[in-house]
Coordinates of N, CA, C and O in Angstrom, one line a residue:
X127 N -13.3 -14.2 -47.2 CA -13.4 -13.2 -46.2 C -12.3 -12.1 -46.6 O -11.2 -12.5 -46.8
X128 N -12.7 -10.9 -46.6 CA -11.7 -9.9 -47.0 C -10.7 -9.6 -45.9 O -11.0 -9.7 -44.7
X129 N -9.5 -9.1 -46.3 CA -8.5 -8.8 -45.3 C -8.9 -7.5 -44.6 O -8.5 -7.3 -43.4
X130 N -9.7 -6.7 -45.2 CA -10.2 -5.4 -44.5 C -11.0 -5.8 -43.3 O -10.9 -5.2 -42.2
X131 N -11.9 -6.8 -43.5 CA -12.7 -7.3 -42.4 C -11.9 -7.8 -41.2 O -12.1 -7.5 -40.1
X132 N -10.9 -8.6 -41.6 CA -10.0 -9.2 -40.5 C -9.3 -8.1 -39.8 O -9.2 -8.1 -38.6
X133 N -8.7 -7.1 -40.5 CA -8.0 -6.1 -39.9 C -8.9 -5.3 -38.9 O -8.5 -4.9 -37.8
X134 N -10.1 -5.0 -39.3 CA -11.0 -4.2 -38.5 C -11.4 -4.9 -37.2 O -11.6 -4.3 -36.2
X135 N -11.5 -6.2 -37.3 CA -11.9 -7.0 -36.1 C -10.8 -7.2 -35.1 O -11.1 -7.3 -33.9
X136 N -9.6 -7.3 -35.5 CA -8.4 -7.5 -34.6 C -8.3 -9.0 -34.3 O -9.3 -9.8 -34.5
X137 N -7.2 -9.4 -33.9 CA -7.0 -10.8 -33.6 C -7.6 -11.2 -32.2 O -7.8 -10.3 -31.4
X138 N -7.7 -12.5 -31.9 CA -8.3 -12.9 -30.7 C -7.5 -12.5 -29.5 O -8.1 -12.1 -28.5
X139 N -6.2 -12.5 -29.5 CA -5.4 -12.1 -28.4 C -5.5 -10.7 -28.1 O -5.6 -10.3 -26.9
X140 N -5.6 -9.8 -29.1 CA -5.8 -8.4 -28.9 C -7.2 -8.1 -28.2 O -7.3 -7.3 -27.3
X141 N -8.2 -8.8 -28.7 CA -9.5 -8.6 -28.1 C -9.5 -9.1 -26.6 O -10.1 -8.5 -25.8
X142 N -8.9 -10.3 -26.3 CA -8.8 -10.8 -25.0 C -8.1 -9.8 -24.1 O -8.5 -9.5 -22.9
X143 N -7.0 -9.2 -24.6 CA -6.2 -8.3 -23.8 C -7.0 -7.0 -23.5 O -7.0 -6.5 -22.4
X144 N -7.7 -6.5 -24.6 CA -8.6 -5.3 -24.4 C -9.7 -5.6 -23.4 O -10.0 -4.7 -22.6
X145 N -10.2 -6.8 -23.4 CA -11.3 -7.1 -22.4 C -10.7 -7.2 -21.0 O -11.3 -6.6 -20.1
X146 N -9.5 -7.8 -20.9 CA -8.9 -7.8 -19.5 C -8.6 -6.4 -19.1 O -8.8 -6.1 -17.9
X147 N -8.1 -5.5 -20.0 CA -7.8 -4.1 -19.6 C -9.0 -3.4 -19.1 O -9.0 -2.7 -18.1
X148 N -10.1 -3.7 -19.8 CA -11.4 -3.0 -19.4 C -11.9 -3.5 -18.1 O -12.4 -2.8 -17.2
X149 N -11.7 -4.9 -17.8 CA -12.2 -5.4 -16.5 C -11.3 -4.9 -15.4 O -11.8 -4.5 -14.3
X150 N -10.0 -4.7 -15.6 CA -9.1 -4.2 -14.6 C -9.4 -2.7 -14.3 O -9.4 -2.3 -13.2
X151 N -9.7 -2.0 -15.4 CA -10.1 -0.6 -15.2 C -11.4 -0.4 -14.4 O -11.5 0.4 -13.5
X152 N -12.4 -1.3 -14.7 CA -13.6 -1.3 -13.9 C -13.4 -1.7 -12.5 O -13.9 -1.0 -11.6
X153 N -12.5 -2.7 -12.2 CA -12.2 -3.1 -10.8 C -11.5 -1.9 -10.1 O -11.8 -1.7 -8.9
X154 N -10.6 -1.2 -10.8 CA -9.9 -0.1 -10.1 C -10.9 1.0 -9.8 O -10.8 1.6 -8.7
X155 N -11.7 1.3 -10.8 CA -12.7 2.4 -10.6 C -13.7 2.0 -9.4 O -14.0 2.9 -8.6
X156 N -14.1 0.7 -9.3 CA -14.9 0.3 -8.2 C -14.2 0.5 -6.9 O -14.8 0.9 -5.9
X157 N -13.0 0.0 -6.8 CA -12.2 0.1 -5.6 C -12.0 1.6 -5.2 O -12.1 1.9 -4.0
X158 N -11.7 2.5 -6.1 CA -11.6 3.9 -5.8 C -12.9 4.5 -5.4 O -12.9 5.3 -4.4
X159 N -14.0 4.0 -6.0 CA -15.3 4.5 -5.6 C -15.6 4.1 -4.1 O -16.1 4.9 -3.3
X160 N -15.3 2.8 -3.8 CA -15.6 2.3 -2.5 C -14.7 3.0 -1.4 O -15.1 3.4 -0.3
X161 N -13.4 3.3 -1.8 CA -12.5 4.0 -0.9 C -13.0 5.4 -0.7 O -13.0 5.9 0.5
X162 N -13.4 6.1 -1.7 CA -13.9 7.5 -1.6 C -15.2 7.5 -0.7 O -15.3 8.4 0.1
X163 N -16.1 6.5 -0.9 CA -17.3 6.4 0.0 C -16.9 6.2 1.4 O -17.4 6.8 2.3
X164 N -15.9 5.3 1.6 CA -15.5 5.0 3.0 C -14.9 6.2 3.7 O -15.1 6.5 4.8
X165 N -14.1 7.0 2.9 CA -13.5 8.2 3.4 C -14.5 9.3 3.7 O -14.4 10.2 4.6
X166 N -15.6 9.3 2.9 CA -16.7 10.4 3.1 C -17.5 10.1 4.3 O -18.2 11.0 4.8
X167 N -17.6 8.9 4.8 CA -18.3 8.6 6.0 C -17.4 8.5 7.2 O -16.3 7.9 7.1
X168 N -17.8 9.0 8.3 CA -17.0 9.0 9.5 C -16.8 7.5 10.0 O -17.7 6.8 10.2
X169 N -15.5 7.1 10.0 CA -15.2 5.7 10.4 C -15.0 5.7 11.9 O -14.5 6.7 12.5
X170 N -15.4 4.6 12.5 CA -15.2 4.5 14.0 C -13.7 4.4 14.2 O -13.0 3.7 13.5
X171 N -13.2 5.2 15.1 CA -11.7 5.2 15.4 C -11.4 4.0 16.2 O -12.0 3.8 17.3
X172 N -10.5 3.1 15.7 CA -10.2 1.9 16.5 C -9.1 2.3 17.5 O -8.2 3.0 17.2
X173 N -9.2 1.7 18.7 CA -8.2 2.0 19.7 C -6.9 1.4 19.3 O -6.8 0.4 18.7
X174 N -5.8 2.2 19.6 CA -4.5 1.8 19.2 C -3.7 1.4 20.5 O -3.7 2.2 21.5
X175 N -3.2 0.2 20.5 CA -2.4 -0.3 21.7 C -1.0 -0.6 21.3 O -0.7 -1.7 20.8
X176 N -0.1 0.4 21.3 CA 1.2 0.2 20.8 C 2.0 -1.0 21.5 O 2.9 -1.6 20.9
X177 N 1.6 -1.3 22.7 CA 2.3 -2.4 23.4 C 1.8 -3.8 23.0 O 2.3 -4.8 23.4
X178 N 0.7 -3.9 22.2 CA 0.2 -5.2 21.9 C 0.5 -5.5 20.4 O 0.0 -4.8 19.5
X179 N 1.4 -6.4 20.2 CA 1.8 -6.8 18.9 C 1.8 -8.3 18.7 O 2.1 -9.0 19.6
X180 N 1.3 -8.7 17.5 CA 1.2 -10.1 17.2 C 1.2 -10.3 15.7 O 1.0 -9.4 15.0
X181 N 1.5 -11.6 15.3 CA 1.5 -11.9 13.9 C 0.7 -13.2 13.8 O 0.9 -14.1 14.6
X182 N -0.1 -13.4 12.8 CA -0.8 -14.6 12.5 C -0.2 -15.1 11.2 O -0.4 -14.4 10.1
X183 N 0.4 -16.3 11.2 CA 1.0 -16.8 10.0 C 0.5 -18.3 9.8 O 0.7 -19.1 10.7
X184 N -0.1 -18.6 8.7 CA -0.7 -19.9 8.5 C -1.6 -20.4 9.6 O -1.6 -21.5 9.9
X185 N -2.3 -19.4 10.2 CA -3.2 -19.8 11.3 C -2.6 -19.8 12.6 O -3.3 -20.0 13.6
X186 N -1.3 -19.7 12.7 CA -0.6 -19.7 14.0 C -0.4 -18.3 14.5 O 0.1 -17.4 13.7
X187 N -0.8 -18.0 15.7 CA -0.8 -16.7 16.3 C 0.4 -16.5 17.2 O 0.4 -17.2 18.2
X188 N 1.3 -15.7 16.8 CA 2.5 -15.4 17.6 C 2.3 -14.1 18.3 O 2.3 -13.0 17.7
X189 N 2.2 -14.1 19.6 CA 2.0 -12.9 20.4 C 3.3 -12.4 20.9 O 4.1 -13.2 21.5
X190 N 3.7 -11.2 20.6 CA 5.0 -10.6 21.0 C 4.9 -10.2 22.4 O 3.9 -9.5 22.8
X191 N 5.8 -10.5 23.3 CA 5.8 -10.0 24.7 C 5.6 -8.5 24.8 O 6.2 -7.8 24.0
X192 N 4.9 -8.0 25.8 CA 4.7 -6.6 25.9 C 6.0 -5.8 26.2 O 6.1 -4.7 26.0
X193 N 7.0 -6.6 26.7 CA 8.3 -5.9 27.0 C 9.1 -5.6 25.7 O 10.0 -4.8 25.7
X194 N 8.7 -6.2 24.6 CA 9.3 -6.0 23.3 C 8.5 -5.0 22.6 O 7.3 -5.0 22.5
X195 N 9.2 -4.1 21.9 CA 8.6 -3.0 21.2 C 8.7 -3.1 19.7 O 9.8 -3.4 19.2
X196 N 7.6 -3.0 19.0 CA 7.7 -3.1 17.5 C 8.4 -1.9 17.0 O 8.1 -0.8 17.3
X197 N 9.3 -2.2 16.1 CA 10.0 -1.1 15.4 C 9.8 -1.2 13.9 O 9.2 -0.3 13.2
X198 N 10.2 -2.3 13.3 CA 10.0 -2.6 11.9 C 9.7 -4.0 11.6 O 10.3 -4.9 12.2
X199 N 8.7 -4.3 10.8 CA 8.4 -5.7 10.4 C 8.3 -5.7 8.9 O 7.6 -4.9 8.3
X200 N 9.1 -6.5 8.3 CA 9.2 -6.7 6.8 C 8.6 -8.1 6.5 O 9.1 -9.1 7.1
X201 N 7.7 -8.2 5.6 CA 7.1 -9.4 5.2 C 7.1 -9.6 3.7 O 6.7 -8.6 3.0
X202 N 7.5 -10.7 3.2 CA 7.5 -11.0 1.8 C 6.3 -11.9 1.5 O 6.2 -13.0 2.1
X203 N 5.4 -11.4 0.7 CA 4.2 -12.2 0.3 C 4.4 -12.7 -1.1 O 5.0 -12.0 -2.0
X204 N 3.9 -13.9 -1.4 CA 3.9 -14.5 -2.7 C 2.6 -14.2 -3.3 O 1.6 -14.7 -2.8
X205 N 2.5 -13.5 -4.4 CA 1.3 -13.2 -5.1 C 1.5 -13.8 -6.5 O 2.2 -13.3 -7.3
X206 N 0.8 -15.0 -6.7 CA 1.1 -15.8 -7.9 C 2.5 -16.2 -7.8 O 3.0 -16.8 -6.8
X207 N 3.3 -15.9 -8.9 CA 4.7 -16.3 -8.9 C 5.6 -15.1 -8.6 O 6.8 -15.2 -8.7
X208 N 5.0 -14.0 -8.1 CA 5.8 -12.8 -7.9 C 5.8 -12.5 -6.4 O 4.9 -12.8 -5.6
X209 N 6.9 -11.8 -5.9 CA 7.0 -11.4 -4.5 C 6.6 -9.9 -4.4 O 7.0 -9.1 -5.2
X210 N 5.9 -9.6 -3.3 CA 5.7 -8.2 -2.9 C 6.1 -8.1 -1.4 O 6.1 -9.1 -0.7
X211 N 6.5 -6.9 -1.1 CA 6.9 -6.7 0.3 C 5.9 -5.8 1.0 O 5.4 -4.8 0.4
X212 N 5.6 -6.2 2.2 CA 4.7 -5.3 3.1 C 5.6 -5.0 4.3 O 6.2 -5.9 4.9
X213 N 5.6 -3.7 4.7 CA 6.3 -3.3 5.9 C 5.5 -2.5 6.8 O 4.6 -1.7 6.4
X214 N 5.6 -2.8 8.1 CA 5.0 -2.0 9.2 C 6.1 -1.3 10.0 O 7.1 -2.0 10.3
X215 N 6.0 0.0 10.2 CA 7.0 0.7 11.0 C 6.4 1.5 12.0 O 5.3 2.1 11.8
X216 N 7.0 1.6 13.2 CA 6.5 2.4 14.3 C 7.7 3.1 14.9 O 8.7 2.5 15.3
X217 N 7.6 4.4 15.1 CA 8.7 5.3 15.6 C 8.1 6.2 16.7 O 7.0 6.7 16.6
X218 N 9.0 6.5 17.7 CA 8.6 7.5 18.7 C 8.8 8.9 18.0 O 9.8 9.1 17.3
X219 N 7.9 9.8 18.3 CA 7.9 11.1 17.7 C 7.6 12.1 18.8 O 7.0 11.8 19.9
X220 N 7.9 13.4 18.5 CA 7.5 14.5 19.5 C 6.0 14.6 19.5 O 5.3 14.5 18.4
X221 N 5.4 15.0 20.6 CA 4.0 15.1 20.7 C 3.4 16.2 19.8 O 2.3 16.2 19.4
X222 N 4.3 17.2 19.5 CA 3.9 18.3 18.7 C 4.0 18.1 17.2 O 3.6 18.9 16.4
X223 N 4.5 16.9 16.8 CA 4.7 16.6 15.4 C 3.3 16.5 14.6 O 2.4 15.9 15.1
X224 N 3.3 17.1 13.4 CA 2.1 17.1 12.6 C 2.2 15.9 11.6 O 3.3 15.4 11.4
X225 N 1.1 15.6 11.0 CA 1.1 14.5 10.0 C 2.0 14.9 8.8 O 2.7 14.1 8.3
X226 N 1.9 16.2 8.4 CA 2.7 16.6 7.3 C 4.2 16.5 7.6 O 5.0 16.1 6.8
X227 N 4.6 16.9 8.9 CA 6.0 16.8 9.3 C 6.4 15.3 9.4 O 7.6 15.0 9.0
X228 N 5.5 14.4 9.8 CA 5.9 13.0 9.9 C 6.1 12.5 8.4 O 7.0 11.7 8.2
X229 N 5.3 13.0 7.5 CA 5.5 12.5 6.1 C 6.8 13.0 5.6 O 7.5 12.3 4.9
X230 N 7.2 14.3 5.9 CA 8.5 14.8 5.4 C 9.6 14.0 6.0 O 10.6 13.7 5.3
X231 N 9.5 13.6 7.2 CA 10.5 12.8 7.9 C 10.6 11.4 7.2 O 11.7 10.9 6.9
X232 N 9.4 10.8 6.9 CA 9.4 9.5 6.2 C 10.1 9.6 4.8 O 10.9 8.8 4.5
X233 N 9.8 10.7 4.1 CA 10.4 10.9 2.8 C 11.9 11.1 2.8 O 12.6 10.6 2.0
X234 N 12.3 11.9 3.9 CA 13.7 12.1 4.0 C 14.5 10.8 4.3 O 15.5 10.5 3.7
X235 N 13.9 9.9 5.1 CA 14.5 8.6 5.3 C 14.5 7.7 4.0 O 15.4 7.1 3.7
X236 N 13.4 7.8 3.3 CA 13.3 7.0 2.0 C 14.3 7.5 1.0 O 14.9 6.7 0.3
X237 N 14.6 8.8 1.0 CA 15.5 9.4 0.1 C 17.0 9.0 0.5 O 17.8 8.9 -0.4
X238 N 17.2 8.8 1.8 CA 18.5 8.3 2.2 C 18.7 6.9 1.7 O 19.9 6.5 1.4
X239 N 17.7 6.1 1.6 CA 17.8 4.7 1.2 C 17.8 4.5 -0.3 O 18.4 3.6 -0.8
X240 N 17.1 5.5 -1.0 CA 17.0 5.3 -2.5 C 17.4 6.7 -3.1 O 16.8 7.7 -2.9
X241 N 18.5 6.6 -3.9 CA 19.0 7.8 -4.5 C 18.0 8.3 -5.5 O 17.8 9.5 -5.6
X242 N 17.3 7.4 -6.2 CA 16.3 7.8 -7.2 C 14.9 7.7 -6.6 O 14.5 6.5 -6.3
X243 N 14.2 8.8 -6.3 CA 12.9 8.7 -5.7 C 12.0 9.7 -6.4 O 12.3 10.9 -6.5
X244 N 10.9 9.2 -7.0 CA 10.0 10.1 -7.7 C 8.6 10.0 -7.1 O 8.0 9.0 -7.0
X245 N 8.2 11.2 -6.6 CA 6.8 11.2 -5.9 C 5.8 11.2 -7.0 O 5.8 11.9 -8.0
X246 N 4.8 10.2 -6.8 CA 3.7 10.1 -7.8 C 2.4 10.7 -7.3 O 1.8 11.4 -8.0
X247 N 2.1 10.5 -6.0 CA 0.8 11.0 -5.5 C 0.8 11.0 -4.0 O 1.4 10.2 -3.4
X248 N 0.1 12.0 -3.5 CA -0.1 12.1 -2.0 C -1.5 12.6 -1.8 O -2.0 13.5 -2.4
X249 N -2.2 11.9 -0.9 CA -3.6 12.3 -0.6 C -4.0 11.9 0.8 O -3.4 11.0 1.4
X250 N -5.0 12.6 1.4 CA -5.5 12.3 2.7 C -6.1 10.9 2.7 O -6.7 10.5 1.7
X251 N -6.1 10.3 3.8 CA -6.6 8.9 3.9 C -7.0 8.7 5.4 O -7.0 9.6 6.2
X252 N -7.4 7.5 5.7 CA -7.7 7.0 7.0 C -7.1 5.7 7.2 O -7.0 4.9 6.3
X253 N -6.6 5.4 8.5 CA -6.2 4.1 8.9 C -6.8 3.8 10.2 O -6.5 4.5 11.2
X254 N -7.6 2.8 10.2 CA -8.4 2.4 11.4 C -9.1 3.6 12.0 O -9.3 3.7 13.2
X255 N -9.6 4.5 11.1 CA -10.4 5.6 11.6 C -9.6 6.8 12.0 O -10.1 7.9 12.3
X256 N -8.3 6.7 12.0 CA -7.4 7.8 12.3 C -7.0 8.5 11.1 O -6.7 7.9 10.0
X257 N -6.9 9.9 11.1 CA -6.4 10.6 10.0 C -5.0 10.1 9.5 O -4.2 9.8 10.4
X258 N -4.9 10.0 8.2 CA -3.6 9.5 7.7 C -3.3 10.1 6.4 O -4.2 10.9 5.8
X259 N -2.1 9.9 5.9 CA -1.7 10.4 4.5 C -1.3 9.1 3.7 O -0.6 8.3 4.3
X260 N -1.7 9.1 2.5 CA -1.3 8.0 1.6 C -0.4 8.6 0.6 O -0.6 9.6 0.0
X261 N 0.7 7.8 0.3 CA 1.8 8.3 -0.6 C 2.1 7.2 -1.5 O 2.3 6.1 -1.1
X262 N 2.3 7.6 -2.8 CA 2.8 6.6 -3.8 C 4.1 7.3 -4.4 O 4.1 8.5 -4.7
X263 N 5.1 6.4 -4.5 CA 6.4 6.9 -5.1 C 7.1 5.8 -5.8 O 6.8 4.6 -5.5
X264 N 8.0 6.2 -6.7 CA 8.8 5.2 -7.4 C 10.2 5.3 -7.0 O 10.7 6.4 -6.7
X265 N 11.0 4.2 -6.9 CA 12.4 4.2 -6.6 C 13.1 3.4 -7.7 O 12.6 2.6 -8.4
X266 N 14.4 3.7 -7.8 CA 15.3 3.0 -8.7 C 15.0 3.3 -10.2 O 14.3 4.2 -10.5
X267 N 15.7 2.6 -11.0 CA 15.6 2.8 -12.5 C 15.5 1.5 -13.2 O 16.0 0.5 -12.7
X268 N 14.8 1.5 -14.3 CA 14.8 0.4 -15.2 C 14.4 -0.9 -14.5 O 13.3 -1.0 -13.9
X269 N 15.3 -2.0 -14.5 CA 14.9 -3.3 -13.9 C 14.8 -3.2 -12.4 O 14.1 -4.0 -11.8
X270 N 15.4 -2.3 -11.8 CA 15.4 -2.2 -10.3 C 14.3 -1.2 -9.9 O 14.1 -0.9 -8.7
X271 N 13.4 -0.8 -10.8 CA 12.3 0.1 -10.4 C 11.3 -0.5 -9.5 O 10.9 -1.7 -9.7
X272 N 10.9 0.2 -8.4 CA 9.9 -0.3 -7.5 C 8.8 0.8 -7.2 O 9.2 1.9 -7.2
X273 N 7.6 0.3 -7.1 CA 6.5 1.2 -6.7 C 6.2 1.0 -5.3 O 6.1 -0.1 -4.8
X274 N 6.1 2.1 -4.5 CA 5.8 2.0 -3.1 C 4.5 2.7 -2.8 O 4.3 3.8 -3.3
X275 N 3.7 2.1 -2.0 CA 2.5 2.8 -1.5 C 2.6 2.7 0.0 O 2.8 1.6 0.6
X276 N 2.5 3.9 0.7 CA 2.6 4.0 2.1 C 1.4 4.7 2.7 O 1.0 5.7 2.1
X277 N 0.9 4.2 3.8 CA -0.1 5.0 4.5 C 0.5 5.3 5.9 O 1.1 4.4 6.5
X278 N 0.4 6.5 6.3 CA 1.1 7.0 7.5 C 0.1 7.7 8.4 O -0.7 8.5 8.0
X279 N 0.2 7.4 9.7 CA -0.7 8.0 10.7 C 0.1 8.3 12.0 O 1.2 7.7 12.2
X280 N -0.5 9.1 12.8 CA 0.2 9.4 14.1 C -0.7 8.8 15.2 O -2.0 8.9 15.1
X281 N -0.1 8.3 16.2 CA -0.8 7.7 17.3 C -0.5 8.7 18.5 O 0.6 8.8 19.0
X282 N -1.5 9.3 19.0 CA -1.3 10.3 20.0 C -0.9 9.7 21.3 O -1.3 8.5 21.6
X283 N -0.2 10.4 22.2 CA 0.2 9.8 23.5 C -1.0 9.7 24.4 O -2.0 10.4 24.3
X284 N -1.0 8.6 25.2 CA -2.1 8.4 26.2 C -1.5 7.5 27.3 O -0.7 6.6 27.0
X285 N -2.1 7.6 28.5 CA -1.7 6.8 29.6 C -0.2 6.7 29.8 O 0.4 5.6 29.8
X286 N 0.5 7.8 29.8 CA 2.0 7.9 29.9 C 2.7 7.3 28.8 O 3.9 7.0 28.9
X287 N 2.1 7.0 27.6 CA 2.8 6.5 26.5 C 3.2 7.6 25.6 O 2.6 8.7 25.6
X288 N 4.3 7.5 24.9 CA 4.8 8.5 24.0 C 4.0 8.5 22.7 O 3.3 7.5 22.3
X289 N 4.1 9.6 22.0 CA 3.4 9.7 20.6 C 4.2 8.9 19.7 O 5.5 8.7 19.8
X290 N 3.5 8.3 18.7 CA 4.2 7.4 17.7 C 3.8 7.8 16.3 O 2.7 8.3 16.1
X291 N 4.7 7.5 15.4 CA 4.3 7.6 14.0 C 4.3 6.1 13.5 O 5.2 5.3 13.7
X292 N 3.2 5.8 12.8 CA 2.9 4.4 12.3 C 2.7 4.4 10.8 O 1.9 5.2 10.3
X293 N 3.4 3.5 10.1 CA 3.3 3.4 8.7 C 3.1 2.0 8.2 O 3.7 1.0 8.8
X294 N 2.3 1.8 7.2 CA 2.2 0.5 6.5 C 2.5 0.8 5.1 O 1.9 1.7 4.4
X295 N 3.4 -0.1 4.5 CA 3.9 0.2 3.1 C 3.9 -1.1 2.4 O 4.0 -2.2 2.9
X296 N 3.8 -1.0 1.0 CA 4.0 -2.2 0.2 C 4.9 -1.7 -1.0 O 4.9 -0.6 -1.4
X297 N 5.8 -2.7 -1.4 CA 6.7 -2.4 -2.5 C 6.5 -3.5 -3.5 O 6.5 -4.7 -3.2
X298 N 6.3 -3.1 -4.8 CA 6.2 -4.0 -5.9 C 7.0 -3.6 -7.1 O 7.4 -2.5 -7.2
X299 N 7.2 -4.6 -8.0 CA 7.9 -4.3 -9.2 C 6.8 -3.9 -10.2 O 5.9 -4.8 -10.6
X300 N 6.7 -2.7 -10.6 CA 5.5 -2.2 -11.4 C 5.6 -2.8 -12.9 O 4.6 -2.8 -13.6
X301 N 6.7 -3.4 -13.2 CA 6.8 -4.0 -14.6 C 6.1 -5.4 -14.7 O 5.8 -5.9 -15.7
X302 N 5.8 -6.0 -13.5 CA 5.1 -7.3 -13.5 C 3.6 -7.1 -13.6 O 2.9 -6.7 -12.7
X303 N 3.1 -7.4 -14.8 CA 1.7 -7.3 -15.1 C 0.8 -8.0 -14.1 O -0.3 -7.5 -13.8
X304 N 1.2 -9.3 -13.7 CA 0.3 -10.0 -12.8 C 0.1 -9.3 -11.4 O -0.8 -9.6 -10.7
X305 N 1.0 -8.3 -11.1 CA 0.8 -7.5 -9.9 C -0.1 -6.3 -10.0 O -0.2 -5.5 -9.1
X306 N -0.7 -6.1 -11.2 CA -1.5 -4.9 -11.4 C -2.6 -4.7 -10.4 O -2.9 -3.6 -10.1
X307 N -3.1 -5.8 -9.9 CA -4.2 -5.6 -8.9 C -3.8 -5.6 -7.5 O -4.6 -5.5 -6.5
X308 N -2.5 -5.8 -7.2 CA -2.0 -5.8 -5.8 C -2.3 -4.6 -5.0 O -2.7 -4.7 -3.9
X309 N -2.1 -3.4 -5.6 CA -2.4 -2.2 -4.9 C -3.8 -2.1 -4.5 O -4.1 -1.5 -3.4
X310 N -4.7 -2.6 -5.3 CA -6.2 -2.6 -4.9 C -6.3 -3.6 -3.7 O -7.0 -3.2 -2.8
X311 N -5.7 -4.7 -3.8 CA -5.7 -5.7 -2.6 C -5.1 -5.1 -1.4 O -5.6 -5.2 -0.3
X312 N -4.0 -4.3 -1.5 CA -3.4 -3.7 -0.4 C -4.3 -2.6 0.3 O -4.5 -2.6 1.5
X313 N -5.0 -1.8 -0.6 CA -5.9 -0.9 -0.1 C -7.1 -1.5 0.7 O -7.5 -1.1 1.7
X314 N -7.5 -2.7 0.1 CA -8.6 -3.4 0.8 C -8.1 -4.0 2.2 O -8.9 -4.0 3.1
X315 N -6.8 -4.4 2.3 CA -6.3 -4.8 3.5 C -6.3 -3.6 4.5 O -6.6 -3.8 5.7
X316 N -6.0 -2.4 4.1 CA -5.9 -1.3 5.0 C -7.3 -0.9 5.5 O -7.5 -0.6 6.6
X317 N -8.3 -1.0 4.6 CA -9.7 -0.8 5.0 C -10.2 -1.8 6.0 O -11.0 -1.5 6.9
X318 N -9.7 -3.0 5.9 CA -10.1 -4.1 6.8 C -9.4 -4.3 8.1 O -9.5 -5.2 8.8
X319 N -8.5 -3.3 8.4 CA -7.7 -3.3 9.6 C -8.6 -3.4 10.8 O -9.6 -2.6 10.9
X320 N -8.4 -4.3 11.7 CA -9.2 -4.4 12.9 C -8.2 -4.4 14.2 O -7.0 -4.5 14.0
X321 N -8.8 -4.4 15.3 CA -8.0 -4.5 16.6 C -8.1 -5.9 17.1 O -9.1 -6.6 16.8
X322 N -7.1 -6.3 17.8 CA -7.0 -7.6 18.4 C -7.8 -7.7 19.6 O -8.0 -6.8 20.3

C-alpha cells in the first residue's frame, strides 16, 4: 500500500473527529432551524405569576411561600463530568422601562462583576411567548474564560403588581469540548418553559 494512499485517506481518529464535527454541525443547524420556525409562528403567551415560585429537584417539588420573593437562583448542573451554571434573576423595574434599556442595565451589572466582557451576539427572542432578547457574551481570559447565554424579558405590571425584569442565563467553560451541545440543550429548555 503506498504512503500517498494512506496520507490521502487520513487516520481513523481524524475521520471519527470529522464525522463528529459534521454531526454536531447538523444538530446545531437543526436546532437553529427549529428555533427560527418557533420564532416565526406566534407563540401563546404564558401567564406570568411572579408570586408563584417553586423548584423541582430529583422529583421533589419545593414550593416557595408567596410571602417570599424570588430575586436570584443559581443552580450548578452536572453535564457529564463538567459543571454548568444556570441562573434565574428577577428585579423590580420602572413601568416605562423598555427591553433595550433592561438589557443595557443587565450588561452594566455584568460589566461590574467581570472586568473582561466581550459581546458576541444579541438577537430578538421569545420566552414563554413574551418578547425577549437573547445575548451571548464572553467573560474572563484564558483558563478563566466563560461563555454566557442570557434571555431577558419584561413582565408587565398587573393586579397592583410592579413591573419586573426576568432573566435566565447559563455559564459554561467554552474550552470543554463535551459542553459543545449544552447551549443547544439550554435553548431547548427555554422553548419548553411551561407554567405551573
